[in-house]
PDB file of C-alpha atoms in Angstrom:
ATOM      1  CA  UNK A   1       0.000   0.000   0.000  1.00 77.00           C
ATOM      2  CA  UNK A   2       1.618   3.303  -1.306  1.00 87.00           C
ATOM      3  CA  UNK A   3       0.558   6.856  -0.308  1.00 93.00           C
ATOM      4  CA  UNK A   4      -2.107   9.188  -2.113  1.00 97.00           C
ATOM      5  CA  UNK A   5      -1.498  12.804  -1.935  1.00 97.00           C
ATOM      6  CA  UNK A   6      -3.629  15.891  -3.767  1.00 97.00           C
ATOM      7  CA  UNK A   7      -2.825  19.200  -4.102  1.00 98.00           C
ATOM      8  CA  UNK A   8      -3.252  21.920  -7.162  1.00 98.00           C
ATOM      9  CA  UNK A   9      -7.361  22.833  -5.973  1.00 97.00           C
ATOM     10  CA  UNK A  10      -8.488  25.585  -5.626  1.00 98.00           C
ATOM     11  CA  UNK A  11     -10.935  28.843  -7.272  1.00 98.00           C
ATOM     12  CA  UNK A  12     -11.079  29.465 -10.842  1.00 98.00           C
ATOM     13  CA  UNK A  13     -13.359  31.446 -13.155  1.00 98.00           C
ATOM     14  CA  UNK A  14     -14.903  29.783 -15.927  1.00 98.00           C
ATOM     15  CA  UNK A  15     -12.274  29.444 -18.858  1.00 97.00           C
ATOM     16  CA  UNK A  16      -9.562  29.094 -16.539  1.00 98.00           C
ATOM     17  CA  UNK A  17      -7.153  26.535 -15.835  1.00 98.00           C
ATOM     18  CA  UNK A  18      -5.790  24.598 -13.169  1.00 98.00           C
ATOM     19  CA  UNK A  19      -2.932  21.360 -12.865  1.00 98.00           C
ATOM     20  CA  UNK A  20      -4.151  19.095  -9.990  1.00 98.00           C
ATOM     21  CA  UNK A  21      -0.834  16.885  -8.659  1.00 98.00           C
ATOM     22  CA  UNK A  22      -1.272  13.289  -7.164  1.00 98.00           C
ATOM     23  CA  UNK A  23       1.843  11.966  -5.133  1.00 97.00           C
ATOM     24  CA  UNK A  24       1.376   8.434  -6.151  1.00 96.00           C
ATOM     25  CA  UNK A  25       4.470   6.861  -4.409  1.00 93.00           C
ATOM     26  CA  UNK A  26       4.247   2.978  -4.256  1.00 93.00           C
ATOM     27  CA  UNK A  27       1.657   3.050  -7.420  1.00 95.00           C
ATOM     28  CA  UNK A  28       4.326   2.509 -10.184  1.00 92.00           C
ATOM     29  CA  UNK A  29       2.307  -0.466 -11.918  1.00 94.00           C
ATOM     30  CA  UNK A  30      -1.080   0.641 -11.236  1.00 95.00           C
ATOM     31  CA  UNK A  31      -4.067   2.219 -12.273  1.00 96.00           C
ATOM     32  CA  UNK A  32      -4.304   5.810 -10.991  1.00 97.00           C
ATOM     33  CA  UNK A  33      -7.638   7.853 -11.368  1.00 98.00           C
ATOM     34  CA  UNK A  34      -9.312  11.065 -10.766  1.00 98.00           C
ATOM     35  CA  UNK A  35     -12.606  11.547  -9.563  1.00 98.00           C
ATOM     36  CA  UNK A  36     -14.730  13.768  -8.416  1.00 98.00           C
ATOM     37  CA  UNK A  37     -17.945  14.692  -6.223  1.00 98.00           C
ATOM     38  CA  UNK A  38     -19.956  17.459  -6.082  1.00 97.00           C
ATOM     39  CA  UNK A  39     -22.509  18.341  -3.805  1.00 93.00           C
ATOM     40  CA  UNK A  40     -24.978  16.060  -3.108  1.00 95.00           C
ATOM     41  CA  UNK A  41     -23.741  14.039  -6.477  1.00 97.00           C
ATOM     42  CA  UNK A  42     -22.428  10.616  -6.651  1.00 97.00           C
ATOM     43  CA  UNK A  43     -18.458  10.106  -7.236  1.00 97.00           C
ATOM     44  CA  UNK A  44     -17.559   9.602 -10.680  1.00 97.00           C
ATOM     45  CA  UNK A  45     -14.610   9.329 -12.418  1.00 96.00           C
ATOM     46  CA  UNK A  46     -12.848  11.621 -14.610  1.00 97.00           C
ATOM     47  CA  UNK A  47      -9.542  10.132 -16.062  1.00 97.00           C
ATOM     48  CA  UNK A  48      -6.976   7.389 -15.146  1.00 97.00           C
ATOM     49  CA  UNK A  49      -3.616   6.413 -16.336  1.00 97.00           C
ATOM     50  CA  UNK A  50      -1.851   3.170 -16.355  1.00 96.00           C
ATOM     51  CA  UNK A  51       1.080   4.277 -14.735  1.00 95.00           C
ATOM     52  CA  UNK A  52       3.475   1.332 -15.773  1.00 93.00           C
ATOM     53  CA  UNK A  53       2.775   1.723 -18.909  1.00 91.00           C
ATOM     54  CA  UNK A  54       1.053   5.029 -19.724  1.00 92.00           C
ATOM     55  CA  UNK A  55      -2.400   4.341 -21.323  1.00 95.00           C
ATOM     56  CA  UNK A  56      -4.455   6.765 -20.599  1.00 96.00           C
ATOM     57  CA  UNK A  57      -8.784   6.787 -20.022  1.00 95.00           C
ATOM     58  CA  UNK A  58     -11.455   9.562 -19.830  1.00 95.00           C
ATOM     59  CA  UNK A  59     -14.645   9.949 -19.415  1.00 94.00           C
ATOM     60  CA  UNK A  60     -16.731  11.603 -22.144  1.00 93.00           C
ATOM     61  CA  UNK A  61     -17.714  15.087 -20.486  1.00 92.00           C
ATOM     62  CA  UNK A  62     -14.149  16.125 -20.227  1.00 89.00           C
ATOM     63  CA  UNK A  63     -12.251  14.557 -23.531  1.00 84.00           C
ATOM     64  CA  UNK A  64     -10.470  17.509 -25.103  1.00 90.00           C
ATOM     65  CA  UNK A  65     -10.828  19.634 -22.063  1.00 97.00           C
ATOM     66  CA  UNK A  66      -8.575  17.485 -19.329  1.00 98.00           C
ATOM     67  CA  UNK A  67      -5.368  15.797 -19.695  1.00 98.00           C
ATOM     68  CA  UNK A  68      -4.164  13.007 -17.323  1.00 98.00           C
ATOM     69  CA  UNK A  69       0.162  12.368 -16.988  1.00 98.00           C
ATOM     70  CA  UNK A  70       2.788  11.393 -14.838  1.00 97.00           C
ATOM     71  CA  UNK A  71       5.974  11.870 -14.066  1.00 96.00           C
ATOM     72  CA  UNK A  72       7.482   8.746 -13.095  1.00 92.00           C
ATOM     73  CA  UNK A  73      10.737  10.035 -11.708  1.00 94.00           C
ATOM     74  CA  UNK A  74       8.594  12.172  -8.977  1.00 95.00           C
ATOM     75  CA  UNK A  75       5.497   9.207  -8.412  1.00 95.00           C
ATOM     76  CA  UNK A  76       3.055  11.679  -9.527  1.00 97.00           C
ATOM     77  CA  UNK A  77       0.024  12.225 -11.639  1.00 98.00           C
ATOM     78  CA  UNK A  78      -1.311  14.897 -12.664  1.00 98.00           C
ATOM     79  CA  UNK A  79      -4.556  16.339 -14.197  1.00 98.00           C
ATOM     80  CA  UNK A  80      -4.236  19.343 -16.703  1.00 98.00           C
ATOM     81  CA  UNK A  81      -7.838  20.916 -16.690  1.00 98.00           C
ATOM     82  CA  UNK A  82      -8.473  23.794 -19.270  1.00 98.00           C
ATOM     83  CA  UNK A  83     -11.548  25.243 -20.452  1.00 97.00           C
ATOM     84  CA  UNK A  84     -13.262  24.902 -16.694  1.00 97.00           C
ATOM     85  CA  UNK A  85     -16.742  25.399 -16.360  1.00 96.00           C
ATOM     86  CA  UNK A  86     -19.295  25.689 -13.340  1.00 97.00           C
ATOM     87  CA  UNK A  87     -19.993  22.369 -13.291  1.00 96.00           C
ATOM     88  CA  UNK A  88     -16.401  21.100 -12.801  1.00 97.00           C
ATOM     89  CA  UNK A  89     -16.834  22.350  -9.023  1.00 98.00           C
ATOM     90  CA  UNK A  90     -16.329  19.431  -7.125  1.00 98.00           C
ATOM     91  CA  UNK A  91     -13.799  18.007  -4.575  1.00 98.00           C
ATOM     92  CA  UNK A  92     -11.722  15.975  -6.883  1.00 98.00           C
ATOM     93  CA  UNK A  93      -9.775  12.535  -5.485  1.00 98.00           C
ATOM     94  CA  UNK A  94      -6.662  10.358  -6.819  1.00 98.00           C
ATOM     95  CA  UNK A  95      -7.251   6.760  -6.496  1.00 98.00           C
ATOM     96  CA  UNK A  96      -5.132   3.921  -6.909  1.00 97.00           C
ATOM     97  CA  UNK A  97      -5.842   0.138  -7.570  1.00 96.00           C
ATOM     98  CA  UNK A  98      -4.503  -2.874  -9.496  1.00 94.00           C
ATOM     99  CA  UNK A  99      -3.920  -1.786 -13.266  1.00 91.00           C
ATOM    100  CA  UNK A 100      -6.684  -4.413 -14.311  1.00 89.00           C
ATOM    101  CA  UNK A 101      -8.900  -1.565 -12.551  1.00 91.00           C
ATOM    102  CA  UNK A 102      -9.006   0.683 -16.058  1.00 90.00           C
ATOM    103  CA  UNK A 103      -7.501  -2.059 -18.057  1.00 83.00           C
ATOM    104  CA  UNK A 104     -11.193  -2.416 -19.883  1.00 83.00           C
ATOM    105  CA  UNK A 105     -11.216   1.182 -20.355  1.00 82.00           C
ATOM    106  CA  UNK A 106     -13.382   1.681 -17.488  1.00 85.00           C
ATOM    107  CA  UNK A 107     -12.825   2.936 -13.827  1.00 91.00           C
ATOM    108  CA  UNK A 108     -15.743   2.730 -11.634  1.00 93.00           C
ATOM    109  CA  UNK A 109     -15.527   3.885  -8.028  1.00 94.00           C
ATOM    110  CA  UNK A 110     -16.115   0.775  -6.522  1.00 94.00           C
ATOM    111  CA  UNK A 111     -13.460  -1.080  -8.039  1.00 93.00           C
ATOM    112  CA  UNK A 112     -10.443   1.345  -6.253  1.00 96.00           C
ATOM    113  CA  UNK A 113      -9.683   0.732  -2.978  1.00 95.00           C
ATOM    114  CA  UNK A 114      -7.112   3.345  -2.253  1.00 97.00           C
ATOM    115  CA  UNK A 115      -7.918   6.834  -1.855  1.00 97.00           C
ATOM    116  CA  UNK A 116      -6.636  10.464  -1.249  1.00 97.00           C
ATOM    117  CA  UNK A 117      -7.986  13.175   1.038  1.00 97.00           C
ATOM    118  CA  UNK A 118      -9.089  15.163  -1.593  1.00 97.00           C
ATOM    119  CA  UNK A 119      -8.552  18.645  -3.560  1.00 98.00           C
ATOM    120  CA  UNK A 120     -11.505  21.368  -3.703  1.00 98.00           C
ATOM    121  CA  UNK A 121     -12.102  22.968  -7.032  1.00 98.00           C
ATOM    122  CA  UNK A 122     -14.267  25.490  -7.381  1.00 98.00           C
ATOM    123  CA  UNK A 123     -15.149  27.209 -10.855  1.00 98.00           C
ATOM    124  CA  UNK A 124     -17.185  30.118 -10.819  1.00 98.00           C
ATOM    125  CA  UNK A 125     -19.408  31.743 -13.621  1.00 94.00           C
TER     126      UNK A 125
END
């Protein structure tokens, strides 16, 4: 069991940008994801990575806004998130879990069983 760490959250206008960072250390072969929660929504997920190999996965409402990466040589992942809009806001988590988690192309909340604290984003209009 590695350690999950967010950071990067934080208040935005719509159109902005922001680079969410998840220390991944002891995830090296693993599926890594982002999700997120808003009020009084269910978690969903946003994007994962492969990170021993680099494949990457999205969900539809953010391909072409959000891009998911690592950096190996610091154990972290990040997600690039351009082109925000109000209904972005949402505390957004880094998960980890066996790399057969996203292997199908699909990451579903209840298949991760590592978790981060969590990184508030907040876009406003």
């Amino acid at each position: 069991q590695g350690r999950l760490v967010e950071s990067g959250g934080g208040s935005v206008q719509a159109g902005g940008s922001l680079r969410l960072s998840c220390e991944a250390s002891g995830y090296s072969d693993n599926c890594v994801a982002w999700f997120r929660q808003a009020p009084g929504k269910e978690r969903e997920g946003v994007a994962a990575i492969y990170t021993g190999g680099g494949k990457t996965y999205y969900a539809d409402f953010v391909k072409g806004r959000f891009t998911i990466s690592q950096d190996n040589a610091k154990n972290t992942v990040y997600l690039q998130m351009n082109s925000l809009k109000p209904e972005d806001t949402a505390m957004y988590y880094c998960a980890a879990e066996h790399w057969g988690a996203c292997s199908g192309g699909y990451f579903e909340v209840a298949d991760f069983g590592y978790w981060g604290q969590g990184t508030q984003v907040t876009v406003s209009s």
